């Protein structure tokens, strides 16, 4: 079983993540921020992962620290669960629609962290449960940097914050599921290392 548990504690947050790439699907999610819980459950369900998240943060200040640190801790767990990456599919893409919204996520479990996501170009209106598309950037940046993956996220249509955020998490979940499948025997790189 490809699984990892990671705990992160700072002066602003405490986060514990348990991630199992090969299931079973499910696990308790409780961050103190209901909309973030809703998004992590999308990641769990559509990624077909065992994903347990417990977190506390300084929500009286802003959701920023909590959302970012959950992304960082999830990235650390992903990196640990992937191990050396032998046999990985490595590349994946996924579209996710939600009513008027359409999001594309493309990723590479390359070992080279990079996030290509430009929220200032997205015509998103408002927020959902205190979370906006700039918070999404911080989550994705933490995930990409600490999971050591290249991640591109594009909004193809949509403006309503809840739909945009939820479609983004669903596209990410589907792409992560595909990229983390073991479909070969060697390392998926001509360098011999990820």
Coordinates of N, CA and C in Angstrom, one line a residue:
X1 N 0.8 -1.2 0.0 CA 0.0 0.0 0.0 C 0.9 1.2 0.0
X2 N 0.6 2.2 -0.9 CA 1.3 3.4 -1.0 C 0.6 4.4 -0.1
X3 N 1.1 4.6 1.1 CA 0.4 5.4 2.1 C 1.5 6.3 2.9
X4 N 1.0 7.4 3.4 CA 1.9 8.2 4.2 C 1.0 9.0 5.2
X5 N 1.6 9.3 6.4 CA 1.0 10.2 7.4 C 2.0 11.3 7.7
X6 N 1.6 12.6 7.6 CA 2.5 13.7 7.9 C 1.8 14.7 8.8
X7 N 2.5 15.2 9.7 CA 2.0 16.2 10.6 C 2.9 17.5 10.5
X8 N 2.2 18.6 10.5 CA 2.9 19.9 10.4 C 2.3 20.8 11.5
X9 N 3.2 21.5 12.3 CA 2.8 22.4 13.3 C 3.6 23.7 13.2
X10 N 2.9 24.8 13.1 CA 3.5 26.1 13.1 C 2.8 27.0 14.2
X11 N 3.2 28.2 14.3 CA 2.6 29.1 15.3 C 1.2 29.5 14.8
X12 N 0.9 29.2 13.6 CA -0.4 29.6 13.0 C -1.4 28.5 12.8
X13 N -0.8 27.3 12.5 CA -1.7 26.1 12.2 C -1.1 24.8 12.8
X14 N -2.0 23.8 12.8 CA -1.6 22.4 13.1 C -2.3 21.6 12.1
X15 N -1.6 20.7 11.3 CA -2.3 19.9 10.3 C -1.7 18.5 10.4
X16 N -2.6 17.5 10.3 CA -2.2 16.1 10.1 C -3.0 15.6 8.9
X17 N -2.2 14.9 8.0 CA -2.8 14.3 6.8 C -2.3 12.9 6.7
X18 N -3.3 12.0 6.4 CA -3.0 10.6 6.1 C -3.5 10.4 4.7
X19 N -2.7 9.9 3.8 CA -3.0 9.8 2.4 C -2.7 8.3 1.9
X20 N -3.7 7.6 1.4 CA -3.4 6.3 0.8 C -3.8 6.4 -0.7
X21 N -2.9 6.2 -1.6 CA -3.1 6.3 -3.0 C -3.9 5.2 -3.6
X22 N -3.9 4.1 -2.9 CA -4.6 2.9 -3.4 C -5.9 2.6 -2.7
X23 N -6.4 3.6 -2.0 CA -7.7 3.4 -1.2 C -7.4 2.7 0.1
X24 N -8.5 2.3 0.8 CA -9.9 2.5 0.4 C -10.3 4.0 0.4
X25 N -11.3 4.3 -0.4 CA -11.8 5.7 -0.5 C -12.5 6.1 0.8
X26 N -12.1 7.2 1.3 CA -12.8 7.7 2.5 C -11.8 8.3 3.5
X27 N -12.3 8.5 4.7 CA -11.6 9.1 5.8 C -12.2 10.4 6.3
X28 N -11.9 10.7 7.6 CA -12.5 11.9 8.2 C -11.7 13.1 7.8
X29 N -12.5 14.2 7.5 CA -11.9 15.5 7.1 C -12.5 16.5 8.1
X30 N -11.6 17.2 8.8 CA -12.1 18.2 9.8 C -11.0 19.3 9.9
X31 N -11.2 20.4 9.3 CA -10.2 21.5 9.3 C -10.7 22.7 10.1
X32 N -12.0 22.8 10.5 CA -12.5 24.0 11.1 C -13.0 25.0 10.1
X33 N -12.8 24.7 8.8 CA -13.3 25.6 7.7 C -14.2 24.7 6.8
X34 N -15.5 24.8 7.0 CA -16.4 23.9 6.3 C -16.2 23.8 4.8
X35 N -16.0 25.0 4.1 CA -15.8 24.9 2.7 C -14.6 24.2 2.3
X36 N -13.5 24.3 3.0 CA -12.3 23.6 2.8 C -12.5 22.1 3.0
X37 N -13.3 21.7 4.0 CA -13.6 20.3 4.2 C -14.4 19.8 3.0
X38 N -15.3 20.6 2.5 CA -16.1 20.2 1.3 C -15.2 20.0 0.1
X39 N -14.2 20.8 -0.1 CA -13.2 20.6 -1.2 C -12.3 19.4 -1.0
X40 N -11.9 19.2 0.2 CA -11.0 18.0 0.4 C -11.8 16.7 0.3
X41 N -13.1 16.7 0.6 CA -13.9 15.6 0.3 C -14.1 15.3 -1.2
X42 N -14.1 16.4 -2.0 CA -14.1 16.2 -3.5 C -12.8 15.5 -3.9
X43 N -11.7 16.0 -3.3 CA -10.4 15.4 -3.7 C -10.3 13.9 -3.3
X44 N -10.9 13.6 -2.1 CA -11.0 12.2 -1.6 C -11.8 11.4 -2.6
X45 N -13.0 11.8 -2.9 CA -14.0 11.0 -3.6 C -13.5 10.9 -5.1
X46 N -13.2 12.0 -5.7 CA -12.9 11.9 -7.2 C -11.4 11.5 -7.5
X47 N -10.6 11.6 -6.5 CA -9.2 11.0 -6.6 C -9.2 9.6 -6.2
X48 N -10.3 9.1 -5.6 CA -10.4 7.7 -5.1 C -9.3 7.4 -4.1
X49 N -9.1 8.3 -3.2 CA -8.0 8.2 -2.2 C -8.6 7.9 -0.8
X50 N -7.7 7.3 0.0 CA -7.9 7.4 1.5 C -7.3 8.7 1.8
X51 N -8.1 9.6 2.3 CA -7.6 11.0 2.7 C -8.3 11.4 4.0
X52 N -7.4 11.4 5.0 CA -7.8 11.9 6.3 C -7.1 13.2 6.6
X53 N -7.8 14.3 7.0 CA -7.2 15.5 7.3 C -7.8 16.1 8.6
X54 N -6.9 16.4 9.6 CA -7.3 17.1 10.8 C -6.5 18.3 10.8
X55 N -7.1 19.5 11.1 CA -6.4 20.7 11.1 C -7.0 21.8 12.0
X56 N -6.2 22.6 12.5 CA -6.6 23.8 13.2 C -5.8 25.0 12.7
X57 N -6.4 26.2 12.7 CA -5.7 27.3 12.3 C -6.2 28.6 12.8
X58 N -5.6 29.7 12.5 CA -6.0 31.0 13.0 C -7.0 31.6 12.1
X59 N -8.2 31.0 12.1 CA -9.2 31.4 11.2 C -9.8 32.8 11.6
X60 N -9.5 33.2 12.8 CA -10.0 34.6 13.2 C -9.2 35.6 12.5
X61 N -8.0 35.3 11.9 CA -7.2 36.2 11.1 C -7.6 36.1 9.7
X62 N -7.6 34.9 9.1 CA -8.0 34.7 7.7 C -7.8 33.2 7.4
X63 N -8.5 32.7 6.4 CA -8.3 31.3 6.0 C -7.0 31.0 5.4
X64 N -6.2 32.0 4.9 CA -5.0 31.9 4.2 C -4.1 30.8 4.8
X65 N -3.7 31.0 6.0 CA -2.7 30.1 6.6 C -3.1 28.7 6.6
X66 N -4.4 28.5 7.0 CA -4.9 27.1 7.1 C -4.9 26.4 5.7
X67 N -5.5 27.1 4.8 CA -5.6 26.6 3.4 C -4.2 26.3 2.8
X68 N -3.3 27.2 3.0 CA -1.9 27.0 2.5 C -1.2 25.8 3.2
X69 N -1.3 25.7 4.5 CA -0.7 24.7 5.2 C -1.3 23.3 5.0
X70 N -2.6 23.2 4.7 CA -3.1 21.9 4.3 C -2.6 21.5 3.0
X71 N -2.4 22.4 2.1 CA -1.8 22.1 0.8 C -0.3 21.6 0.9
X72 N 0.4 22.3 1.8 CA 1.8 21.9 2.0 C 1.9 20.5 2.6
X73 N 1.0 20.2 3.6 CA 1.1 18.9 4.3 C 0.6 17.8 3.4
X74 N -0.4 18.1 2.6 CA -0.9 17.1 1.6 C 0.2 16.9 0.6
X75 N 0.9 17.9 0.1 CA 2.1 17.7 -0.8 C 3.1 16.8 -0.2
X76 N 3.5 17.0 1.1 CA 4.5 16.2 1.7 C 4.0 14.7 1.8
X77 N 2.7 14.5 2.1 CA 2.2 13.2 2.2 C 2.2 12.5 0.8
X78 N 1.9 13.3 -0.2 CA 1.9 12.7 -1.6 C 3.3 12.3 -2.0
X79 N 4.3 13.2 -1.7 CA 5.7 12.8 -2.1 C 6.1 11.6 -1.4
X80 N 5.8 11.5 -0.1 CA 6.2 10.3 0.7 C 5.5 9.0 0.2
X81 N 4.2 9.1 -0.1 CA 3.4 8.0 -0.5 C 3.9 7.5 -1.9
X82 N 4.4 8.4 -2.8 CA 4.8 8.0 -4.1 C 6.2 7.3 -4.1
X83 N 6.9 7.5 -3.0 CA 8.2 6.8 -2.9 C 9.1 7.2 -4.1
X84 N 9.8 6.2 -4.7 CA 10.7 6.5 -5.8 C 10.0 6.7 -7.1
X85 N 8.7 6.4 -7.1 CA 7.9 6.6 -8.4 C 8.0 5.5 -9.4
X86 N 8.5 4.4 -9.0 CA 8.6 3.3 -10.0 C 7.3 2.9 -10.5
X87 N 7.2 2.8 -11.8 CA 6.0 2.4 -12.5 C 4.9 3.4 -12.7
X88 N 5.1 4.6 -12.2 CA 4.1 5.6 -12.2 C 3.6 6.0 -13.6
X89 N 2.4 6.3 -13.8 CA 1.9 6.8 -15.0 C 2.5 8.2 -15.3
X90 N 2.7 9.0 -14.2 CA 3.4 10.3 -14.1 C 2.6 11.4 -14.7
X91 N 2.2 11.4 -15.9 CA 1.5 12.5 -16.5 C 0.0 12.3 -16.5
X92 N -0.8 13.3 -16.4 CA -2.3 13.2 -16.5 C -2.9 14.5 -16.7
X93 N -4.1 14.5 -17.2 CA -4.9 15.7 -17.4 C -6.4 15.3 -17.1
X94 N -7.1 16.3 -16.7 CA -8.5 16.0 -16.4 C -9.3 17.3 -16.6
X95 N -10.5 17.2 -17.2 CA -11.4 18.3 -17.2 C -12.5 18.0 -16.2
X96 N -13.0 19.1 -15.6 CA -14.2 18.9 -14.7 C -15.2 20.1 -15.0
X97 N -16.4 19.8 -15.4 CA -17.4 20.8 -15.5 C -18.3 20.9 -14.2
X98 N -18.8 22.0 -14.0 CA -19.8 22.2 -13.0 C -20.8 23.3 -13.5
X99 N -21.9 22.9 -14.0 CA -22.8 23.8 -14.6 C -22.1 24.6 -15.7
X100 N -22.0 26.0 -15.5 CA -21.4 26.9 -16.5 C -19.9 26.8 -16.5
X101 N -19.4 26.2 -15.5 CA -17.9 26.2 -15.2 C -17.2 25.0 -15.9
X102 N -16.0 25.3 -16.4 CA -15.2 24.2 -16.9 C -13.7 24.5 -16.6
X103 N -13.1 23.5 -15.9 CA -11.7 23.7 -15.5 C -10.9 22.5 -16.1
X104 N -9.7 22.8 -16.4 CA -8.7 21.8 -16.9 C -7.5 21.8 -16.0
X105 N -7.1 20.6 -15.5 CA -5.9 20.4 -14.7 C -5.0 19.4 -15.4
X106 N -3.7 19.8 -15.6 CA -2.7 19.0 -16.2 C -1.5 18.9 -15.3
X107 N -1.0 17.7 -15.0 CA 0.1 17.7 -14.1 C 1.1 16.6 -14.5
X108 N 2.3 16.8 -13.9 CA 3.4 15.9 -14.1 C 4.1 15.6 -12.8
X109 N 4.1 14.4 -12.4 CA 4.8 14.0 -11.1 C 6.3 14.0 -11.4
X110 N 6.9 15.1 -11.8 CA 8.2 15.2 -12.3 C 9.3 15.3 -11.3
X111 N 9.0 15.6 -10.1 CA 10.1 15.9 -9.1 C 10.5 17.4 -9.2
X112 N 9.9 18.1 -10.2 CA 10.3 19.5 -10.3 C 9.0 20.4 -10.0
X113 N 9.0 21.0 -8.9 CA 7.8 21.8 -8.5 C 7.6 23.0 -9.4
X114 N 6.4 23.2 -9.9 CA 6.0 24.4 -10.6 C 4.5 24.5 -10.6
X115 N 4.0 25.7 -10.4 CA 2.6 25.9 -10.5 C 2.3 27.0 -11.5
X116 N 1.5 26.6 -12.5 CA 1.0 27.6 -13.5 C -0.5 27.8 -13.3
X117 N -0.7 28.9 -12.6 CA -2.1 29.2 -12.2 C -2.2 30.7 -12.0
X118 N -3.0 31.4 -12.7 CA -3.1 32.9 -12.7 C -4.4 33.4 -12.2
X119 N -4.7 33.4 -10.9 CA -6.0 33.8 -10.5 C -6.4 35.3 -10.9
X120 N -5.4 36.1 -11.0 CA -5.7 37.5 -11.4 C -6.3 37.6 -12.8
X121 N -6.2 36.5 -13.6 CA -6.8 36.5 -15.0 C -8.2 35.8 -15.0
X122 N -8.6 35.2 -13.8 CA -9.8 34.5 -13.8 C -10.9 35.5 -13.4
X123 N -12.0 35.6 -14.1 CA -13.1 36.5 -13.8 C -14.1 36.0 -12.8
X124 N -13.5 35.5 -11.7 CA -14.3 34.9 -10.6 C -15.0 36.0 -9.7
X125 N -16.2 35.8 -9.4 CA -17.0 36.8 -8.6 C -17.1 36.2 -7.2
X126 N -16.7 36.9 -6.1 CA -17.0 36.5 -4.8 C -16.1 35.4 -4.2
X127 N -16.6 34.8 -3.2 CA -16.0 33.7 -2.5 C -17.0 32.6 -2.1
X128 N -16.5 31.6 -1.6 CA -17.4 30.5 -1.1 C -17.0 30.1 0.3
X129 N -17.8 30.3 1.2 CA -17.5 29.9 2.6 C -16.2 30.5 3.1
X130 N -15.9 31.7 2.7 CA -14.7 32.4 3.2 C -13.5 32.1 2.4
X131 N -13.6 31.2 1.3 CA -12.5 30.8 0.5 C -12.6 31.4 -0.9
X132 N -11.6 31.9 -1.4 CA -11.6 32.5 -2.8 C -10.5 31.9 -3.7
X133 N -10.5 32.3 -4.9 CA -9.5 31.7 -5.9 C -8.1 32.0 -5.6
X134 N -7.8 33.1 -4.8 CA -6.5 33.3 -4.4 C -6.0 32.4 -3.3
X135 N -7.0 32.0 -2.4 CA -6.7 30.9 -1.4 C -6.3 29.6 -2.2
X136 N -7.1 29.4 -3.2 CA -6.8 28.2 -4.0 C -5.4 28.2 -4.5
X137 N -4.9 29.3 -4.9 CA -3.5 29.4 -5.4 C -2.5 29.0 -4.3
X138 N -2.8 29.4 -3.1 CA -1.9 29.1 -2.0 C -1.9 27.6 -1.7
X139 N -3.1 27.0 -1.8 CA -3.2 25.5 -1.6 C -2.4 24.8 -2.7
X140 N -2.6 25.2 -3.9 CA -2.0 24.5 -5.0 C -0.4 24.7 -5.0
X141 N 0.0 25.9 -4.6 CA 1.4 26.2 -4.5 C 2.1 25.3 -3.5
X142 N 1.4 25.2 -2.3 CA 1.9 24.3 -1.3 C 2.0 22.8 -1.7
X143 N 0.9 22.4 -2.4 CA 0.9 21.0 -3.0 C 2.0 20.8 -4.0
X144 N 2.1 21.7 -4.9 CA 3.1 21.5 -6.0 C 4.5 21.6 -5.4
X145 N 4.8 22.5 -4.6 CA 6.2 22.7 -4.1 C 6.6 21.5 -3.2
X146 N 5.7 21.0 -2.3 CA 6.1 20.0 -1.4 C 5.8 18.6 -1.9
X147 N 4.9 18.5 -2.9 CA 4.7 17.2 -3.6 C 5.6 17.0 -4.8
X148 N 6.4 18.1 -5.1 CA 7.3 18.1 -6.2 C 6.7 17.7 -7.5
X149 N 5.7 18.5 -7.9 CA 5.0 18.2 -9.1 C 4.8 19.5 -9.9
X150 N 4.7 19.3 -11.2 CA 4.3 20.5 -12.1 C 2.8 20.4 -12.3
X151 N 2.1 21.5 -12.0 CA 0.7 21.6 -12.0 C 0.2 22.8 -12.8
X152 N -0.6 22.6 -13.8 CA -1.2 23.7 -14.6 C -2.7 23.6 -14.3
X153 N -3.3 24.7 -14.0 CA -4.8 24.8 -13.8 C -5.3 25.9 -14.6
X154 N -6.3 25.6 -15.5 CA -6.9 26.6 -16.4 C -8.4 26.7 -16.2
X155 N -9.0 27.9 -16.1 CA -10.4 28.1 -16.1 C -10.8 28.4 -17.5
X156 N -11.6 27.5 -18.1 CA -12.0 27.6 -19.5 C -13.4 28.4 -19.6
X157 N -14.2 28.2 -18.6 CA -15.4 29.0 -18.5 C -15.9 29.0 -17.1
X158 N -16.7 30.1 -16.7 CA -17.2 30.2 -15.4 C -16.8 31.4 -14.6
X159 N -17.7 31.8 -13.7 CA -17.5 33.0 -12.9 C -17.8 32.9 -11.4
X160 N -18.8 32.0 -11.1 CA -19.3 31.8 -9.8 C -18.3 31.1 -8.9
X161 N -17.9 31.7 -7.8 CA -16.8 31.2 -7.0 C -17.0 29.7 -6.6
X162 N -18.1 29.3 -6.0 CA -18.3 28.0 -5.6 C -18.1 27.0 -6.7
X163 N -18.7 27.3 -7.9 CA -18.5 26.3 -9.0 C -17.1 26.3 -9.5
X164 N -16.4 27.4 -9.5 CA -15.0 27.4 -10.0 C -14.1 26.7 -9.0
X165 N -14.2 26.9 -7.7 CA -13.4 26.2 -6.8 C -13.7 24.7 -6.8
X166 N -14.9 24.3 -6.8 CA -15.3 22.9 -6.7 C -14.8 22.2 -8.0
X167 N -15.0 22.8 -9.2 CA -14.6 22.2 -10.4 C -13.0 22.1 -10.4
X168 N -12.4 23.0 -9.8 CA -10.9 23.0 -9.7 C -10.4 21.8 -8.9
X169 N -11.0 21.6 -7.8 CA -10.7 20.4 -6.9 C -11.0 19.1 -7.6
X170 N -12.1 19.1 -8.3 CA -12.5 17.8 -8.9 C -11.6 17.5 -10.1
X171 N -11.2 18.5 -10.9 CA -10.2 18.3 -12.0 C -8.9 17.8 -11.4
X172 N -8.4 18.5 -10.3 CA -7.2 18.1 -9.6 C -7.2 16.7 -9.2
X173 N -8.3 16.3 -8.5 CA -8.5 14.9 -8.0 C -8.4 13.9 -9.1
X174 N -9.1 14.2 -10.2 CA -9.1 13.2 -11.3 C -7.7 13.1 -11.9
X175 N -7.0 14.2 -12.1 CA -5.7 14.1 -12.7 C -4.7 13.4 -11.7
X176 N -4.8 13.7 -10.4 CA -3.9 13.0 -9.5 C -4.2 11.5 -9.5
X177 N -5.4 11.1 -9.5 CA -5.7 9.7 -9.6 C -5.0 9.1 -10.7
X178 N -5.2 9.6 -11.9 CA -4.6 9.1 -13.1 C -3.1 9.0 -13.1
X179 N -2.5 10.2 -12.6 CA -1.0 10.3 -12.6 C -0.4 9.3 -11.6
X180 N -1.1 9.0 -10.5 CA -0.5 8.2 -9.5 C -0.7 6.7 -9.7
X181 N -1.3 6.3 -10.8 CA -1.5 4.9 -11.0 C -0.2 4.2 -11.4
X182 N 0.0 3.0 -11.0 CA 1.2 2.2 -11.4 C 0.8 1.5 -12.6
X183 N 1.4 1.9 -13.8 CA 1.1 1.3 -15.1 C 2.3 0.6 -15.8
X184 N 3.5 0.8 -15.1 CA 4.7 0.2 -15.8 C 5.5 -0.4 -14.7
X185 N 6.8 -0.6 -15.1 CA 7.7 -1.3 -14.2 C 8.9 -0.5 -13.8
X186 N 9.4 0.4 -14.7 CA 10.6 1.2 -14.3 C 10.2 2.6 -14.0
X187 N 11.2 3.4 -13.8 CA 10.9 4.8 -13.6 C 10.5 5.5 -14.9
X188 N 9.5 6.3 -14.8 CA 8.9 7.0 -16.0 C 9.8 8.2 -16.4
X189 N 11.1 8.0 -16.6 CA 12.0 9.1 -17.0 C 13.2 8.6 -17.7
X190 N 13.6 9.2 -18.7 CA 14.9 8.8 -19.4 C 16.1 9.2 -18.6
X191 N 15.9 10.0 -17.5 CA 17.1 10.4 -16.6 C 17.3 9.2 -15.7
X192 N 16.4 8.4 -15.4 CA 16.5 7.3 -14.5 C 16.2 7.7 -13.0
X193 N 15.6 9.0 -12.9 CA 15.2 9.5 -11.6 C 14.2 10.5 -11.8
X194 N 13.3 10.6 -10.8 CA 12.3 11.7 -10.8 C 12.7 12.8 -9.8

